[in-house]
mmCIF file of C-alpha atoms in Angstrom:
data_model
loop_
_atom_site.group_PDB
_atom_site.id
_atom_site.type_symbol
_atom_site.label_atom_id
_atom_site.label_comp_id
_atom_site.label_asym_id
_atom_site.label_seq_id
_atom_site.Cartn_x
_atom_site.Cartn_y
_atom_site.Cartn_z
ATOM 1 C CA UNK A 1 14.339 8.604 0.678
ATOM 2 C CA UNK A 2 17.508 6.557 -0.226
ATOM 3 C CA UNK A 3 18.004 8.418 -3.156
ATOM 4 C CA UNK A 4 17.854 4.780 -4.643
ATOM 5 C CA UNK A 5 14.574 4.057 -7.226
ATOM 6 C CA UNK A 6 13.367 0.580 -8.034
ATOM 7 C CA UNK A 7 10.244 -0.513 -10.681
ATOM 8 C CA UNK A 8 8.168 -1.778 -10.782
ATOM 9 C CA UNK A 9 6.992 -1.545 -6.769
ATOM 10 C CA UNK A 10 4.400 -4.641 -7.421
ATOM 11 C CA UNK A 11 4.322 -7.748 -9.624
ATOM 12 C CA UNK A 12 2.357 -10.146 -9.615
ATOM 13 C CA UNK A 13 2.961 -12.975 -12.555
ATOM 14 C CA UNK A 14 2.418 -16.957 -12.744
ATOM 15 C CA UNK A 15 4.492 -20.028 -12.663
ATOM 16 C CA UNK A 16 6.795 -19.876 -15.315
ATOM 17 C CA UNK A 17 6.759 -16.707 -16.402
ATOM 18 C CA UNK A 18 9.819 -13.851 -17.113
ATOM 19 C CA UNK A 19 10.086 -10.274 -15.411
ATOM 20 C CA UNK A 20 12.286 -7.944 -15.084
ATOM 21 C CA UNK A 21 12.913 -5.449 -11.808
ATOM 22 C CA UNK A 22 14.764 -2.381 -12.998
ATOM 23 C CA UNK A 23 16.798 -0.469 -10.572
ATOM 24 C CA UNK A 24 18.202 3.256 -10.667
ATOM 25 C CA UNK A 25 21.091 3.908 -7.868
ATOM 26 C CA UNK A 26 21.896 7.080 -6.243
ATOM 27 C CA UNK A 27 23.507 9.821 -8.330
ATOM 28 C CA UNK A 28 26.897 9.300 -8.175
ATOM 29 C CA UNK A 29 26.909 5.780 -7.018
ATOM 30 C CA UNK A 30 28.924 2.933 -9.212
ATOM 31 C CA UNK A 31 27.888 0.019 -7.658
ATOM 32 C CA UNK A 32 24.626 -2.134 -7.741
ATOM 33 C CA UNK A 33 23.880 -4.810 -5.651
ATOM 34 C CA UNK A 34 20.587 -7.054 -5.503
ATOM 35 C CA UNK A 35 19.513 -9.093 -2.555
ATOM 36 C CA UNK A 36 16.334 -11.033 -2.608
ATOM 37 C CA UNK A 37 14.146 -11.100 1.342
ATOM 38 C CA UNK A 38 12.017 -14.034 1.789
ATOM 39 C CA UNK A 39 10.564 -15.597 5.216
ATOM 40 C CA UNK A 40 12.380 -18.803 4.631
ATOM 41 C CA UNK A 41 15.418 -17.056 3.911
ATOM 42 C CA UNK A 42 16.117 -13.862 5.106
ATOM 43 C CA UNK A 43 18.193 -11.008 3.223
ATOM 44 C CA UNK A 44 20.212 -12.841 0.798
ATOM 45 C CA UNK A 45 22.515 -11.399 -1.333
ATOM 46 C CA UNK A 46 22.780 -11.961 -5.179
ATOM 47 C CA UNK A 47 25.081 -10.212 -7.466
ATOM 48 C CA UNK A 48 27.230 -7.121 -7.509
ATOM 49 C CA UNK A 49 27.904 -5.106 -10.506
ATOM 50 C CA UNK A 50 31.056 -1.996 -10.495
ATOM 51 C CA UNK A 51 30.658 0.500 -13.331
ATOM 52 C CA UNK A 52 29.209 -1.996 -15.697
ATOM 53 C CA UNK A 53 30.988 -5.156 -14.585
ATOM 54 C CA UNK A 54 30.048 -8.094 -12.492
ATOM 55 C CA UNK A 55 31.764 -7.775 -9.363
ATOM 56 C CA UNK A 56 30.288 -10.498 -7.149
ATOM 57 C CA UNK A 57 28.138 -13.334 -7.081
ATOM 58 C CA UNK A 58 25.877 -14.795 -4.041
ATOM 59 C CA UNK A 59 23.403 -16.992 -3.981
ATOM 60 C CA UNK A 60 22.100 -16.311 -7.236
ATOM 61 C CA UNK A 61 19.683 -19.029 -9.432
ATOM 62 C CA UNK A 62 20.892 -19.530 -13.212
ATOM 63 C CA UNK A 63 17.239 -18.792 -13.788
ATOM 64 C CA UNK A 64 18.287 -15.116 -12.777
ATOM 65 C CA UNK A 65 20.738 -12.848 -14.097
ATOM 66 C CA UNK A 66 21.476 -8.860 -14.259
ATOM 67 C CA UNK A 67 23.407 -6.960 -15.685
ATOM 68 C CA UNK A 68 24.656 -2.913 -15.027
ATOM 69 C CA UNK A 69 24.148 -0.474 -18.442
ATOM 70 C CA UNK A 70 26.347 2.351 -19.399
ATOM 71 C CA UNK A 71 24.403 4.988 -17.446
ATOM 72 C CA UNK A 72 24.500 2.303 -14.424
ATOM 73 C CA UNK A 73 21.425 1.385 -13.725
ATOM 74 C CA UNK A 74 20.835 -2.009 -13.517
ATOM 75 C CA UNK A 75 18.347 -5.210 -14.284
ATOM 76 C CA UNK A 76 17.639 -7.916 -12.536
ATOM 77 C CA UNK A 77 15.667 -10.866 -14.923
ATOM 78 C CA UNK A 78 13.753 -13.849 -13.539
ATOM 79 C CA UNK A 79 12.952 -16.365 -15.393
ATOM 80 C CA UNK A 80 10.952 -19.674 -15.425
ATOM 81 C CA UNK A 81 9.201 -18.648 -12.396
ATOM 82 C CA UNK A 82 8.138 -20.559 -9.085
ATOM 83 C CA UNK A 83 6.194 -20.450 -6.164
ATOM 84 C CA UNK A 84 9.761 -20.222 -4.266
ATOM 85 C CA UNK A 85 10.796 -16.409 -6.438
ATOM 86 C CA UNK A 86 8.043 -14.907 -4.057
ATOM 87 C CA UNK A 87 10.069 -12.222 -2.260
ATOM 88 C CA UNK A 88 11.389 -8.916 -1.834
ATOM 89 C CA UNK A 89 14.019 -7.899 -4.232
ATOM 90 C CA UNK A 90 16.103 -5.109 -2.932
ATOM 91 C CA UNK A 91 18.488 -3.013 -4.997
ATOM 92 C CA UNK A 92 21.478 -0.987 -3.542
ATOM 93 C CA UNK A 93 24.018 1.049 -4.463
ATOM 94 C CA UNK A 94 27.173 2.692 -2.689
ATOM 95 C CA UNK A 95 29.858 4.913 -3.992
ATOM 96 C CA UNK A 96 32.675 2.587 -4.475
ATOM 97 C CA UNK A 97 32.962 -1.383 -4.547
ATOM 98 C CA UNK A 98 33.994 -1.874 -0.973
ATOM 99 C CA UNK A 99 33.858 -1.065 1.997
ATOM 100 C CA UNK A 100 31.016 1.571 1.636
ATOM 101 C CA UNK A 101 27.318 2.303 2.766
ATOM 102 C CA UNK A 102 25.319 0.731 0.730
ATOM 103 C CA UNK A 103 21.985 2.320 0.001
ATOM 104 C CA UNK A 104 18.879 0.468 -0.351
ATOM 105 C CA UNK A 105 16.376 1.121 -2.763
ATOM 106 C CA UNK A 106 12.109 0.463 -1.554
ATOM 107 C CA UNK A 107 11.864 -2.851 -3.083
ATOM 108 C CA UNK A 108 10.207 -4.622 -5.903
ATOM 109 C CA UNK A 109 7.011 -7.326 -4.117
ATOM 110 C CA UNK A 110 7.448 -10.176 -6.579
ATOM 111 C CA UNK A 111 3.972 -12.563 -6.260
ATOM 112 C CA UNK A 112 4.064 -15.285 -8.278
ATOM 113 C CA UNK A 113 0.836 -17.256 -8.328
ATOM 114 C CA UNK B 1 23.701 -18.259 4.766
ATOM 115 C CA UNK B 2 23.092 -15.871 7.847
ATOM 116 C CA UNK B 3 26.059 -14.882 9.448
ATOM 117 C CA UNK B 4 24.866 -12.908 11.879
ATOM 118 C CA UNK B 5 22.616 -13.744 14.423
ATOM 119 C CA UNK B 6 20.750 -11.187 16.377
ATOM 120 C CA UNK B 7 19.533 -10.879 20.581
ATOM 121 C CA UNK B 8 17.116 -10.895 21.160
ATOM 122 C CA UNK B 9 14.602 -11.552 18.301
ATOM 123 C CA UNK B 10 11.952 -9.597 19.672
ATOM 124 C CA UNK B 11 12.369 -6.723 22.457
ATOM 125 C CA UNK B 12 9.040 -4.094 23.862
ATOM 126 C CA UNK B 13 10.164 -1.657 25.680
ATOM 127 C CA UNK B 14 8.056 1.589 26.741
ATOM 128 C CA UNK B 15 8.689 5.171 24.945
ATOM 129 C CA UNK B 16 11.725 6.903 26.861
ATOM 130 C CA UNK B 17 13.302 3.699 27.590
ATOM 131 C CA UNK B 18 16.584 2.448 26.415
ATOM 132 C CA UNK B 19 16.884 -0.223 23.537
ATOM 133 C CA UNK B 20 20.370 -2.645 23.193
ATOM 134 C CA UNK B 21 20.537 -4.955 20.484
ATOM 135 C CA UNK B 22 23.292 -7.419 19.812
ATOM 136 C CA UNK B 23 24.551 -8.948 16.433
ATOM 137 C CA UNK B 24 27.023 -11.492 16.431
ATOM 138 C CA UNK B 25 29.112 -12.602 13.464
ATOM 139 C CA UNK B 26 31.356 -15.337 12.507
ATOM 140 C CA UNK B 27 34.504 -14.390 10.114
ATOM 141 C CA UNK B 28 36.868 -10.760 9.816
ATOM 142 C CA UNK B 29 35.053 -7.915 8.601
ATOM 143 C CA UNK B 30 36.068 -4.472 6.642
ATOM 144 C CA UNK B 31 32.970 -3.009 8.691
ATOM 145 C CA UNK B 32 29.230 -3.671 10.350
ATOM 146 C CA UNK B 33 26.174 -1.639 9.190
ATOM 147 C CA UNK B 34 22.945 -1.628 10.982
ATOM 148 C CA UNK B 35 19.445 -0.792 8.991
ATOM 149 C CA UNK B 36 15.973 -0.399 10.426
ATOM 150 C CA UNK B 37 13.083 -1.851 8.022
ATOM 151 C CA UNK B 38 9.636 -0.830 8.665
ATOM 152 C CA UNK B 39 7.421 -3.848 8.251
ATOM 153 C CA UNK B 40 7.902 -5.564 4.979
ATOM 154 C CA UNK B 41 9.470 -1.904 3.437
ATOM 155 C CA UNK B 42 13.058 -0.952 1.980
ATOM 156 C CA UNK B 43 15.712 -1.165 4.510
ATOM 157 C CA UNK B 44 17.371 2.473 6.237
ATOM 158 C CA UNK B 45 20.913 2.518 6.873
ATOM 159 C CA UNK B 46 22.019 3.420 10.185
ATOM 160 C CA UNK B 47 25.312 3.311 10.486
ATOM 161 C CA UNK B 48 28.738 1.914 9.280
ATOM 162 C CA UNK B 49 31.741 0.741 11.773
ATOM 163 C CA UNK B 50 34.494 -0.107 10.812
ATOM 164 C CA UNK B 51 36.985 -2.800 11.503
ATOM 165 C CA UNK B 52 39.434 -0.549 13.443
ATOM 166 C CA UNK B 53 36.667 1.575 15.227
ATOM 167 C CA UNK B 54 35.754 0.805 18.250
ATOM 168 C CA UNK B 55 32.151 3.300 19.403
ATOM 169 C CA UNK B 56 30.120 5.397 16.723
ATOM 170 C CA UNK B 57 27.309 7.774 17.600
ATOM 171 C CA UNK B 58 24.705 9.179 14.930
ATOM 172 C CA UNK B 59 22.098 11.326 16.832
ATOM 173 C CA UNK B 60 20.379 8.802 19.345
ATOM 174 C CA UNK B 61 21.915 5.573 17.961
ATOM 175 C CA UNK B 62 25.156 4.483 19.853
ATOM 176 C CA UNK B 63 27.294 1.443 18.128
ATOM 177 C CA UNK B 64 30.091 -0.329 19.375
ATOM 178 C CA UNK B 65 31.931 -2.858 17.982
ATOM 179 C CA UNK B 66 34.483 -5.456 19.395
ATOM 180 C CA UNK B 67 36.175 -7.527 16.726
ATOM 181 C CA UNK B 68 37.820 -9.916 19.269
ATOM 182 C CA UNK B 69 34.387 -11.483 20.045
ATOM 183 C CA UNK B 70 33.164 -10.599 16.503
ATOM 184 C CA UNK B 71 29.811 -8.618 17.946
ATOM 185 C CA UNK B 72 28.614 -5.262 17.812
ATOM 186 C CA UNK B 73 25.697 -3.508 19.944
ATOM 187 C CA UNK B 74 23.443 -1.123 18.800
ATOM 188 C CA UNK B 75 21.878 1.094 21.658
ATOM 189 C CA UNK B 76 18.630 3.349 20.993
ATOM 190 C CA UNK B 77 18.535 6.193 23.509
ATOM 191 C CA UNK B 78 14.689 7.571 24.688
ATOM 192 C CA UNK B 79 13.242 5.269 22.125
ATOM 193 C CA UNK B 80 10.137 6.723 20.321
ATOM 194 C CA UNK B 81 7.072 4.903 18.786
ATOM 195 C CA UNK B 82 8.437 5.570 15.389
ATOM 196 C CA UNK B 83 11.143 3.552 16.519
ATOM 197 C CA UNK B 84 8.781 0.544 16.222
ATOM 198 C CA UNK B 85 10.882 -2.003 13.346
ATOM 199 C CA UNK B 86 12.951 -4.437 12.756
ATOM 200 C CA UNK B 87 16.693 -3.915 13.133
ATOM 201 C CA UNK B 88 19.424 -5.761 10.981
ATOM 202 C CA UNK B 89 23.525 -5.813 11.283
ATOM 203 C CA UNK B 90 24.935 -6.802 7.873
ATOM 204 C CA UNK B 91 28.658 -7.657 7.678
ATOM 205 C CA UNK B 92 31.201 -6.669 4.868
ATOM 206 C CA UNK B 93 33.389 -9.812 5.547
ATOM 207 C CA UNK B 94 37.071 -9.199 4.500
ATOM 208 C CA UNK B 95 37.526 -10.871 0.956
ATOM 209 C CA UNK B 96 33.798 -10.864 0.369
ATOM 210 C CA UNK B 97 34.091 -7.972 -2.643
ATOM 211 C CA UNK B 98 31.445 -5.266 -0.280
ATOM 212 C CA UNK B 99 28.296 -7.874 -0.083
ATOM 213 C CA UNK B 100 26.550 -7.670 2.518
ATOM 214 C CA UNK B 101 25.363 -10.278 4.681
ATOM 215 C CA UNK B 102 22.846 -9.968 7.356
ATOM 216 C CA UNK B 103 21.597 -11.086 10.536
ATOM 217 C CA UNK B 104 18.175 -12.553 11.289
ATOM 218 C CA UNK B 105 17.234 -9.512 12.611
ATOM 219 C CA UNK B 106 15.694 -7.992 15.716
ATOM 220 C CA UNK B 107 11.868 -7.007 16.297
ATOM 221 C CA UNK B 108 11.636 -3.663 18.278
ATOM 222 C CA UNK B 109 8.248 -2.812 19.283
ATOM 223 C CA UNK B 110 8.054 0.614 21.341
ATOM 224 C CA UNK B 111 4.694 1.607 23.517
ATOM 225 C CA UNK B 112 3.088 4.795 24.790
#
């Protein structure tokens, strides 16, 4: 156990549709990361967020966006759905903003039908 | 984009035998993790190298790392069946604000 929680652990939703993945780091931990793992395309990474603030951006959709609250867990939204979202989306966290384990949360299965 | 790339994709070795896999990388790095994933489950971190280290050892797991060829090995001592997953490197390139970026991966299947 990571120390790292992530909910919901299954979704299953239709084309166009919104969700969001919520993600709880390890105690201590000020940085968030989300990567998205699909057959096509691997572990990708998405977006970073330090202590509230967006850090750094991958290859995220501008159907997507997160965001890190005060007590630091974070959000990941999905919207307008497609076939393509089908993945697992990973959370992380590690103590600082670089140069750090990073800690990976179970996963959230995203099917969308 | 992947930038590592893994050998061999797929290894199956018998319990008690050694297991080397190889990640290979293409810019500067602040350090190299490796995590195992049990099929289609969160990923477990290994262990970190960094830039200016050279071998690291946690328990059975031996890493070395050589930054002039920009590849690292990860070596798995009197593997177990529990060893049986998929093995990543992911990079922490230098400039690239702590993402991660990771390999395609290697397929370790251990027998009795």
């Amino acid at each position: 156990d990571s120390g790292v929680t992530q909910t919901p652990k299954h979704l299953i939703t239709a084309t166009g549709q919104r969700v969001t993945l919520r993600c709880s780091p390890r105690s201590g931990d000020l940085s968030v990361y989300w990567y998205q793992q699909s057959l096509d395309q691997g572990l990708q990474f998405l977006i970073q967020y330090y202590n509230g603030e967006e850090r750094a951006k991958g290859n995220i959709l501008e159907r997507f966006s997160a965001q890190q609250f005060p007590d630091l867990h974070s959000e990941l939204n999905l919207s307008s759905l497609e076939l393509g979202d089908s993945a697992l989306y990973f959370c992380a966290s590690s103590v600082e903003d670089r140069n750090y384990e990073q800690y990976f949360g179970p996963g959230t299965r995203l099917t969308v039908t | 984009s992947q930038q590592g790339e893994e050998d061999p994709q797929a290894l199956s070795i018998q319990e008690g035998e050694n297991a080397t896999m190889n990640c290979s990388y293409k810019t500067s790095i602040n350090n190299l993790q490796w995590y195992r994933q049990n099929s289609g489950r969160g990923l477990v971190h290994l262990i970190l190298i960094r830039s200016n280290e050279r071998e690291k050892h946690s328990g059975r797991l031996r890493v070395t790392l050589d930054t002039s060829k920009k590849s690292s090995s990860l070596l798995i001592t009197a593997s177990r069946a529990a060893d049986t997953a998929s093995y990543f490197c992911a990079t922490d390139a230098t400039g690239g604000g702590n993402k991660l970026t990771f390999g395609t991966g290697t397929q370790l299947k251990v027998e009795l």
